[in-house]
Amino acid sequence: MTISPDTQPDTLDPEDWPTLREQGHRMLDDMLDYLEQIRSRPVWQPIPDAVRAEFRQPLPQQPTDLATVHETFMSSILPYAVGNTHPGFMGWVHGGGTPVGMLAEMLAAGLNANLGGRDQMPVEVERQMLRWVCELFGFPDDASGLFVTGTSMATLIAVLVARHAVLGAEVRTRGIAASGKRLTAYTSVGAHGCIAKMMDMAGLGTDALRMIPVNSRYEMDTTALEQTIAADRASGHTPFFIAATAGTVNTGAIDPLNAVADVAKRHGLWFHVDGAYGALAMLAPEIAPRLAGLERADSVAFDFHKWGQVPYDAGFVLIRDRKQHFDTFASPAAYLRRETHGMAGGSPWPCDFGPDLSRGFRALKAWFTLQVYGSEKLGQIIAHTCELAQYLRLRIAQTPELELLAPVSLNIVCFRFRCNDADRVNAAIIVALQESGIAAPSATTLDGKLAIRAAIVNHRTNKGDIDALIRATLELGTAKIRS
Ligand SMILES: *Cc1c(COP(=O)(O)O)cnc(C)c1O
């Protein structure tokens, strides 16, 4: 087959750059308008059946004008997102994002950098972020770390490094079974489900994860932890990993990190901290002392996309022992040959520290966020969300129709409307709140009671949003018990 110049298709770049440029500016303006006017929109609205149906189209074979596709985005996608940019969003633990993070994402996409490795400044940006994380968390400068999708993936990496540390390099070639060991891990009943999921994915099985009870403040009971480790050891298991949580997803409880670190040390176990949203409270001087012990962790998993307000996704794993981390993942491959200089220099590369070879430039939006806002301001935002949670707690205490269901440790408040058949009524209130577009808390269950759970993460949320949540809860609750 010969290639004639006529068969060469146009590239995917525009023929007419000025028109693309104009359209690009319009798209940017639309998104800036969206963020500027976010308060005037409902938090969330259900997707109309017609919009959902119309959206389903066969594979487009022919081109469509960019402006037309963007119109579809504006009319069919943008209005029906989950709404976590909105100040009334208080469900789960979702970050609010920022315009600065959005602009940095655009720059990263334009550069189209692949951060698997090679000698390039984008990799240096990620290394700079790692050094800042080490400084913030009180880790040695030679610790290693990596951007990943989120805390779930960061947890998988931590479990795999800990598994390698206890079983040795052989586990990578011969698997776990060849070791003849039955590894066990420990976390509290308040821990996030990703820890069990990653035990499964690491081949250890969820049964090998012991769920340690919590005290009345929902913090891990370290006496029970130590007893469970001893019992496992006595019955021939190999305890290897403890995951404490700094900011549980249900109530915002912080496990006693120093006490857990002491247990880990006494028994020679890996000490991991799930700091998904809570670890970045190190940015807030008023809260940081409550995370004492974090600096003793062997690994920390956390997200810049929650309290750090960096746009999704921006998880991070920090590992104290660089060599152990490298030895868990590094794999020689002819096509990934390293050189001392040239483009294939700068080894080791990020791909030597995790499962991903191709990796996006997540570091840039986090780096921009820290540079533009500064760590103090980000810390103030975090502290403010905790103050709002205390304000909400106070409002609940002053409102006889409402009942607080858990202590308020950080930024999460669990409460409910008092009434008969409270589980059903409160579940209905949560759905009605979300559908009202005023506020969007989520549901959880505490000691068998269904709770309205407000997690205040967004930098845009203020006292007025808390008042609106209280008002709407009372109105909807009263209406539900009458109907
Ligand atoms: C959000 C969260 C996770 C999971 O993190 P992802 O970034 O969603 O993967 C784990 N643990 C806690 C405490 C969380 O809040």
PDB file of N, CA and C in Angstrom, residues 187-234:
ATOM      1  N   THR A 187      -9.207  -2.154  61.530  1.00  0.00           N
ATOM      2  CA  THR A 187      -9.710  -0.793  61.401  1.00  0.00           C
ATOM      3  C   THR A 187     -10.938  -0.701  62.304  1.00  0.00           C
ATOM      4  N   SER A 188     -11.528   0.474  62.431  1.00  0.00           N
ATOM      5  CA  SER A 188     -12.684   0.579  63.328  1.00  0.00           C
ATOM      6  C   SER A 188     -13.973   0.358  62.560  1.00  0.00           C
ATOM      7  N   VAL A 189     -15.044   0.101  63.301  1.00  0.00           N
ATOM      8  CA  VAL A 189     -16.350  -0.084  62.660  1.00  0.00           C
ATOM      9  C   VAL A 189     -16.800   1.217  61.978  1.00  0.00           C
ATOM     10  N   GLY A 190     -16.180   2.339  62.340  1.00  0.00           N
ATOM     11  CA  GLY A 190     -16.545   3.614  61.708  1.00  0.00           C
ATOM     12  C   GLY A 190     -15.748   3.899  60.441  1.00  0.00           C
ATOM     13  N   ALA A 191     -14.877   2.954  60.050  1.00  0.00           N
ATOM     14  CA  ALA A 191     -13.987   3.209  58.903  1.00  0.00           C
ATOM     15  C   ALA A 191     -14.759   3.216  57.587  1.00  0.00           C
ATOM     16  N   HIS A 192     -14.176   3.826  56.599  1.00  0.00           N
ATOM     17  CA  HIS A 192     -14.767   3.880  55.261  1.00  0.00           C
ATOM     18  C   HIS A 192     -14.690   2.497  54.599  1.00  0.00           C
ATOM     19  N   GLY A 193     -15.682   2.205  53.777  1.00  0.00           N
ATOM     20  CA  GLY A 193     -15.755   0.910  53.099  1.00  0.00           C
ATOM     21  C   GLY A 193     -14.600   0.620  52.160  1.00  0.00           C
ATOM     22  N   CYS A 194     -13.847   1.647  51.778  1.00  0.00           N
ATOM     23  CA  CYS A 194     -12.756   1.401  50.821  1.00  0.00           C
ATOM     24  C   CYS A 194     -11.664   0.525  51.437  1.00  0.00           C
ATOM     25  N   ILE A 195     -11.579   0.497  52.771  1.00  0.00           N
ATOM     26  CA  ILE A 195     -10.512  -0.310  53.389  1.00  0.00           C
ATOM     27  C   ILE A 195     -10.811  -1.798  53.191  1.00  0.00           C
ATOM     28  N   ALA A 196     -12.060  -2.186  53.420  1.00  0.00           N
ATOM     29  CA  ALA A 196     -12.450  -3.584  53.174  1.00  0.00           C
ATOM     30  C   ALA A 196     -12.318  -3.916  51.684  1.00  0.00           C
ATOM     31  N   LYS A 197     -12.734  -2.983  50.851  1.00  0.00           N
ATOM     32  CA  LYS A 197     -12.664  -3.218  49.406  1.00  0.00           C
ATOM     33  C   LYS A 197     -11.217  -3.463  48.954  1.00  0.00           C
ATOM     34  N   MET A 198     -10.288  -2.702  49.535  1.00  0.00           N
ATOM     35  CA  MET A 198      -8.893  -2.840  49.121  1.00  0.00           C
ATOM     36  C   MET A 198      -8.252  -4.112  49.700  1.00  0.00           C
ATOM     37  N   MET A 199      -8.758  -4.583  50.847  1.00  0.00           N
ATOM     38  CA  MET A 199      -8.305  -5.885  51.366  1.00  0.00           C
ATOM     39  C   MET A 199      -8.701  -6.970  50.365  1.00  0.00           C
ATOM     40  N   ASP A 200      -9.899  -6.841  49.851  1.00  0.00           N
ATOM     41  CA  ASP A 200     -10.382  -7.765  48.818  1.00  0.00           C
ATOM     42  C   ASP A 200      -9.490  -7.667  47.580  1.00  0.00           C
ATOM     43  N   MET A 201      -9.288  -6.452  47.089  1.00  0.00           N
ATOM     44  CA  MET A 201      -8.529  -6.284  45.847  1.00  0.00           C
ATOM     45  C   MET A 201      -7.062  -6.698  45.988  1.00  0.00           C
ATOM     46  N   ALA A 202      -6.535  -6.594  47.205  1.00  0.00           N
ATOM     47  CA  ALA A 202      -5.136  -6.985  47.423  1.00  0.00           C
ATOM     48  C   ALA A 202      -4.999  -8.498  47.605  1.00  0.00           C
ATOM     49  N   GLY A 203      -6.109  -9.214  47.490  1.00  0.00           N
ATOM     50  CA  GLY A 203      -6.057 -10.670  47.577  1.00  0.00           C
ATOM     51  C   GLY A 203      -6.057 -11.196  48.999  1.00  0.00           C
ATOM     52  N   LEU A 204      -6.338 -10.319  49.972  1.00  0.00           N
ATOM     53  CA  LEU A 204      -6.283 -10.744  51.373  1.00  0.00           C
ATOM     54  C   LEU A 204      -7.657 -11.128  51.901  1.00  0.00           C
ATOM     55  N   GLY A 205      -8.684 -10.647  51.244  1.00  0.00           N
ATOM     56  CA  GLY A 205     -10.049 -10.993  51.640  1.00  0.00           C
ATOM     57  C   GLY A 205     -10.594 -10.069  52.719  1.00  0.00           C
ATOM     58  N   THR A 206     -11.867  -9.768  52.650  1.00  0.00           N
ATOM     59  CA  THR A 206     -12.459  -8.845  53.629  1.00  0.00           C
ATOM     60  C   THR A 206     -12.582  -9.488  55.011  1.00  0.00           C
ATOM     61  N   ASP A 207     -12.654 -10.819  55.077  1.00  0.00           N
ATOM     62  CA  ASP A 207     -12.740 -11.474  56.399  1.00  0.00           C
ATOM     63  C   ASP A 207     -11.477 -11.220  57.222  1.00  0.00           C
ATOM     64  N   ALA A 208     -10.376 -10.940  56.536  1.00  0.00           N
ATOM     65  CA  ALA A 208      -9.107 -10.710  57.238  1.00  0.00           C
ATOM     66  C   ALA A 208      -9.036  -9.299  57.816  1.00  0.00           C
ATOM     67  N   LEU A 209     -10.084  -8.503  57.598  1.00  0.00           N
ATOM     68  CA  LEU A 209     -10.120  -7.149  58.178  1.00  0.00           C
ATOM     69  C   LEU A 209     -10.979  -7.189  59.435  1.00  0.00           C
ATOM     70  N   ARG A 210     -10.359  -6.960  60.577  1.00  0.00           N
ATOM     71  CA  ARG A 210     -11.075  -6.981  61.862  1.00  0.00           C
ATOM     72  C   ARG A 210     -11.654  -5.601  62.130  1.00  0.00           C
ATOM     73  N   MET A 211     -12.956  -5.569  62.412  1.00  0.00           N
ATOM     74  CA  MET A 211     -13.621  -4.295  62.651  1.00  0.00           C
ATOM     75  C   MET A 211     -13.658  -4.027  64.163  1.00  0.00           C
ATOM     76  N   ILE A 212     -12.812  -3.135  64.614  1.00  0.00           N
ATOM     77  CA  ILE A 212     -12.655  -2.860  66.047  1.00  0.00           C
ATOM     78  C   ILE A 212     -13.768  -1.906  66.509  1.00  0.00           C
ATOM     79  N   PRO A 213     -14.354  -2.176  67.683  1.00  0.00           N
ATOM     80  CA  PRO A 213     -15.442  -1.300  68.158  1.00  0.00           C
ATOM     81  C   PRO A 213     -14.954   0.115  68.476  1.00  0.00           C
ATOM     82  N   VAL A 214     -15.916   1.019  68.607  1.00  0.00           N
ATOM     83  CA  VAL A 214     -15.601   2.428  68.888  1.00  0.00           C
ATOM     84  C   VAL A 214     -16.188   2.829  70.238  1.00  0.00           C
ATOM     85  N   ASN A 215     -15.680   3.932  70.791  1.00  0.00           N
ATOM     86  CA  ASN A 215     -16.232   4.467  72.044  1.00  0.00           C
ATOM     87  C   ASN A 215     -17.428   5.374  71.746  1.00  0.00           C
ATOM     88  N   SER A 216     -17.925   6.086  72.768  1.00  0.00           N
ATOM     89  CA  SER A 216     -19.134   6.898  72.586  1.00  0.00           C
ATOM     90  C   SER A 216     -18.894   8.076  71.643  1.00  0.00           C
ATOM     91  N   ARG A 217     -17.614   8.403  71.410  1.00  0.00           N
ATOM     92  CA  ARG A 217     -17.307   9.484  70.453  1.00  0.00           C
ATOM     93  C   ARG A 217     -16.969   8.908  69.068  1.00  0.00           C
ATOM     94  N   TYR A 218     -17.254   7.633  68.883  1.00  0.00           N
ATOM     95  CA  TYR A 218     -17.045   6.953  67.594  1.00  0.00           C
ATOM     96  C   TYR A 218     -15.565   6.832  67.210  1.00  0.00           C
ATOM     97  N   GLU A 219     -14.686   6.819  68.243  1.00  0.00           N
ATOM     98  CA  GLU A 219     -13.247   6.653  67.998  1.00  0.00           C
ATOM     99  C   GLU A 219     -12.841   5.211  68.308  1.00  0.00           C
ATOM    100  N   MET A 220     -11.833   4.729  67.595  1.00  0.00           N
ATOM    101  CA  MET A 220     -11.403   3.339  67.764  1.00  0.00           C
ATOM    102  C   MET A 220     -11.005   3.059  69.221  1.00  0.00           C
ATOM    103  N   ASP A 221     -11.483   1.927  69.718  1.00  0.00           N
ATOM    104  CA  ASP A 221     -11.154   1.486  71.077  1.00  0.00           C
ATOM    105  C   ASP A 221      -9.817   0.740  71.004  1.00  0.00           C
ATOM    106  N   THR A 222      -8.752   1.388  71.488  1.00  0.00           N
ATOM    107  CA  THR A 222      -7.416   0.809  71.287  1.00  0.00           C
ATOM    108  C   THR A 222      -7.146  -0.389  72.208  1.00  0.00           C
ATOM    109  N   THR A 223      -7.910  -0.485  73.304  1.00  0.00           N
ATOM    110  CA  THR A 223      -7.766  -1.684  74.150  1.00  0.00           C
ATOM    111  C   THR A 223      -8.283  -2.893  73.387  1.00  0.00           C
ATOM    112  N   ALA A 224      -9.447  -2.742  72.774  1.00  0.00           N
ATOM    113  CA  ALA A 224     -10.013  -3.829  71.963  1.00  0.00           C
ATOM    114  C   ALA A 224      -9.088  -4.144  70.788  1.00  0.00           C
ATOM    115  N   LEU A 225      -8.476  -3.106  70.228  1.00  0.00           N
ATOM    116  CA  LEU A 225      -7.538  -3.296  69.104  1.00  0.00           C
ATOM    117  C   LEU A 225      -6.402  -4.226  69.535  1.00  0.00           C
ATOM    118  N   GLU A 226      -5.816  -3.898  70.666  1.00  0.00           N
ATOM    119  CA  GLU A 226      -4.660  -4.667  71.128  1.00  0.00           C
ATOM    120  C   GLU A 226      -5.056  -6.112  71.469  1.00  0.00           C
ATOM    121  N   GLN A 227      -6.248  -6.261  72.090  1.00  0.00           N
ATOM    122  CA  GLN A 227      -6.713  -7.622  72.426  1.00  0.00           C
ATOM    123  C   GLN A 227      -6.950  -8.448  71.164  1.00  0.00           C
ATOM    124  N   THR A 228      -7.509  -7.807  70.154  1.00  0.00           N
ATOM    125  CA  THR A 228      -7.813  -8.541  68.915  1.00  0.00           C
ATOM    126  C   THR A 228      -6.522  -8.969  68.217  1.00  0.00           C
ATOM    127  N   ILE A 229      -5.526  -8.080  68.226  1.00  0.00           N
ATOM    128  CA  ILE A 229      -4.233  -8.424  67.615  1.00  0.00           C
ATOM    129  C   ILE A 229      -3.618  -9.617  68.342  1.00  0.00           C
ATOM    130  N   ALA A 230      -3.662  -9.575  69.678  1.00  0.00           N
ATOM    131  CA  ALA A 230      -3.067 -10.658  70.472  1.00  0.00           C
ATOM    132  C   ALA A 230      -3.793 -11.977  70.204  1.00  0.00           C
ATOM    133  N   ALA A 231      -5.125 -11.910  70.129  1.00  0.00           N
ATOM    134  CA  ALA A 231      -5.907 -13.134  69.899  1.00  0.00           C
ATOM    135  C   ALA A 231      -5.598 -13.709  68.519  1.00  0.00           C
ATOM    136  N   ASP A 232      -5.473 -12.839  67.529  1.00  0.00           N
ATOM    137  CA  ASP A 232      -5.151 -13.313  66.175  1.00  0.00           C
ATOM    138  C   ASP A 232      -3.784 -13.973  66.139  1.00  0.00           C
ATOM    139  N   ARG A 233      -2.840 -13.329  66.802  1.00  0.00           N
ATOM    140  CA  ARG A 233      -1.480 -13.878  66.797  1.00  0.00           C
ATOM    141  C   ARG A 233      -1.491 -15.258  67.473  1.00  0.00           C
ATOM    142  N   ALA A 234      -2.220 -15.344  68.590  1.00  0.00           N
ATOM    143  CA  ALA A 234      -2.275 -16.609  69.333  1.00  0.00           C
ATOM    144  C   ALA A 234      -2.905 -17.719  68.486  1.00  0.00           C
TER     145      ALA A 234
END
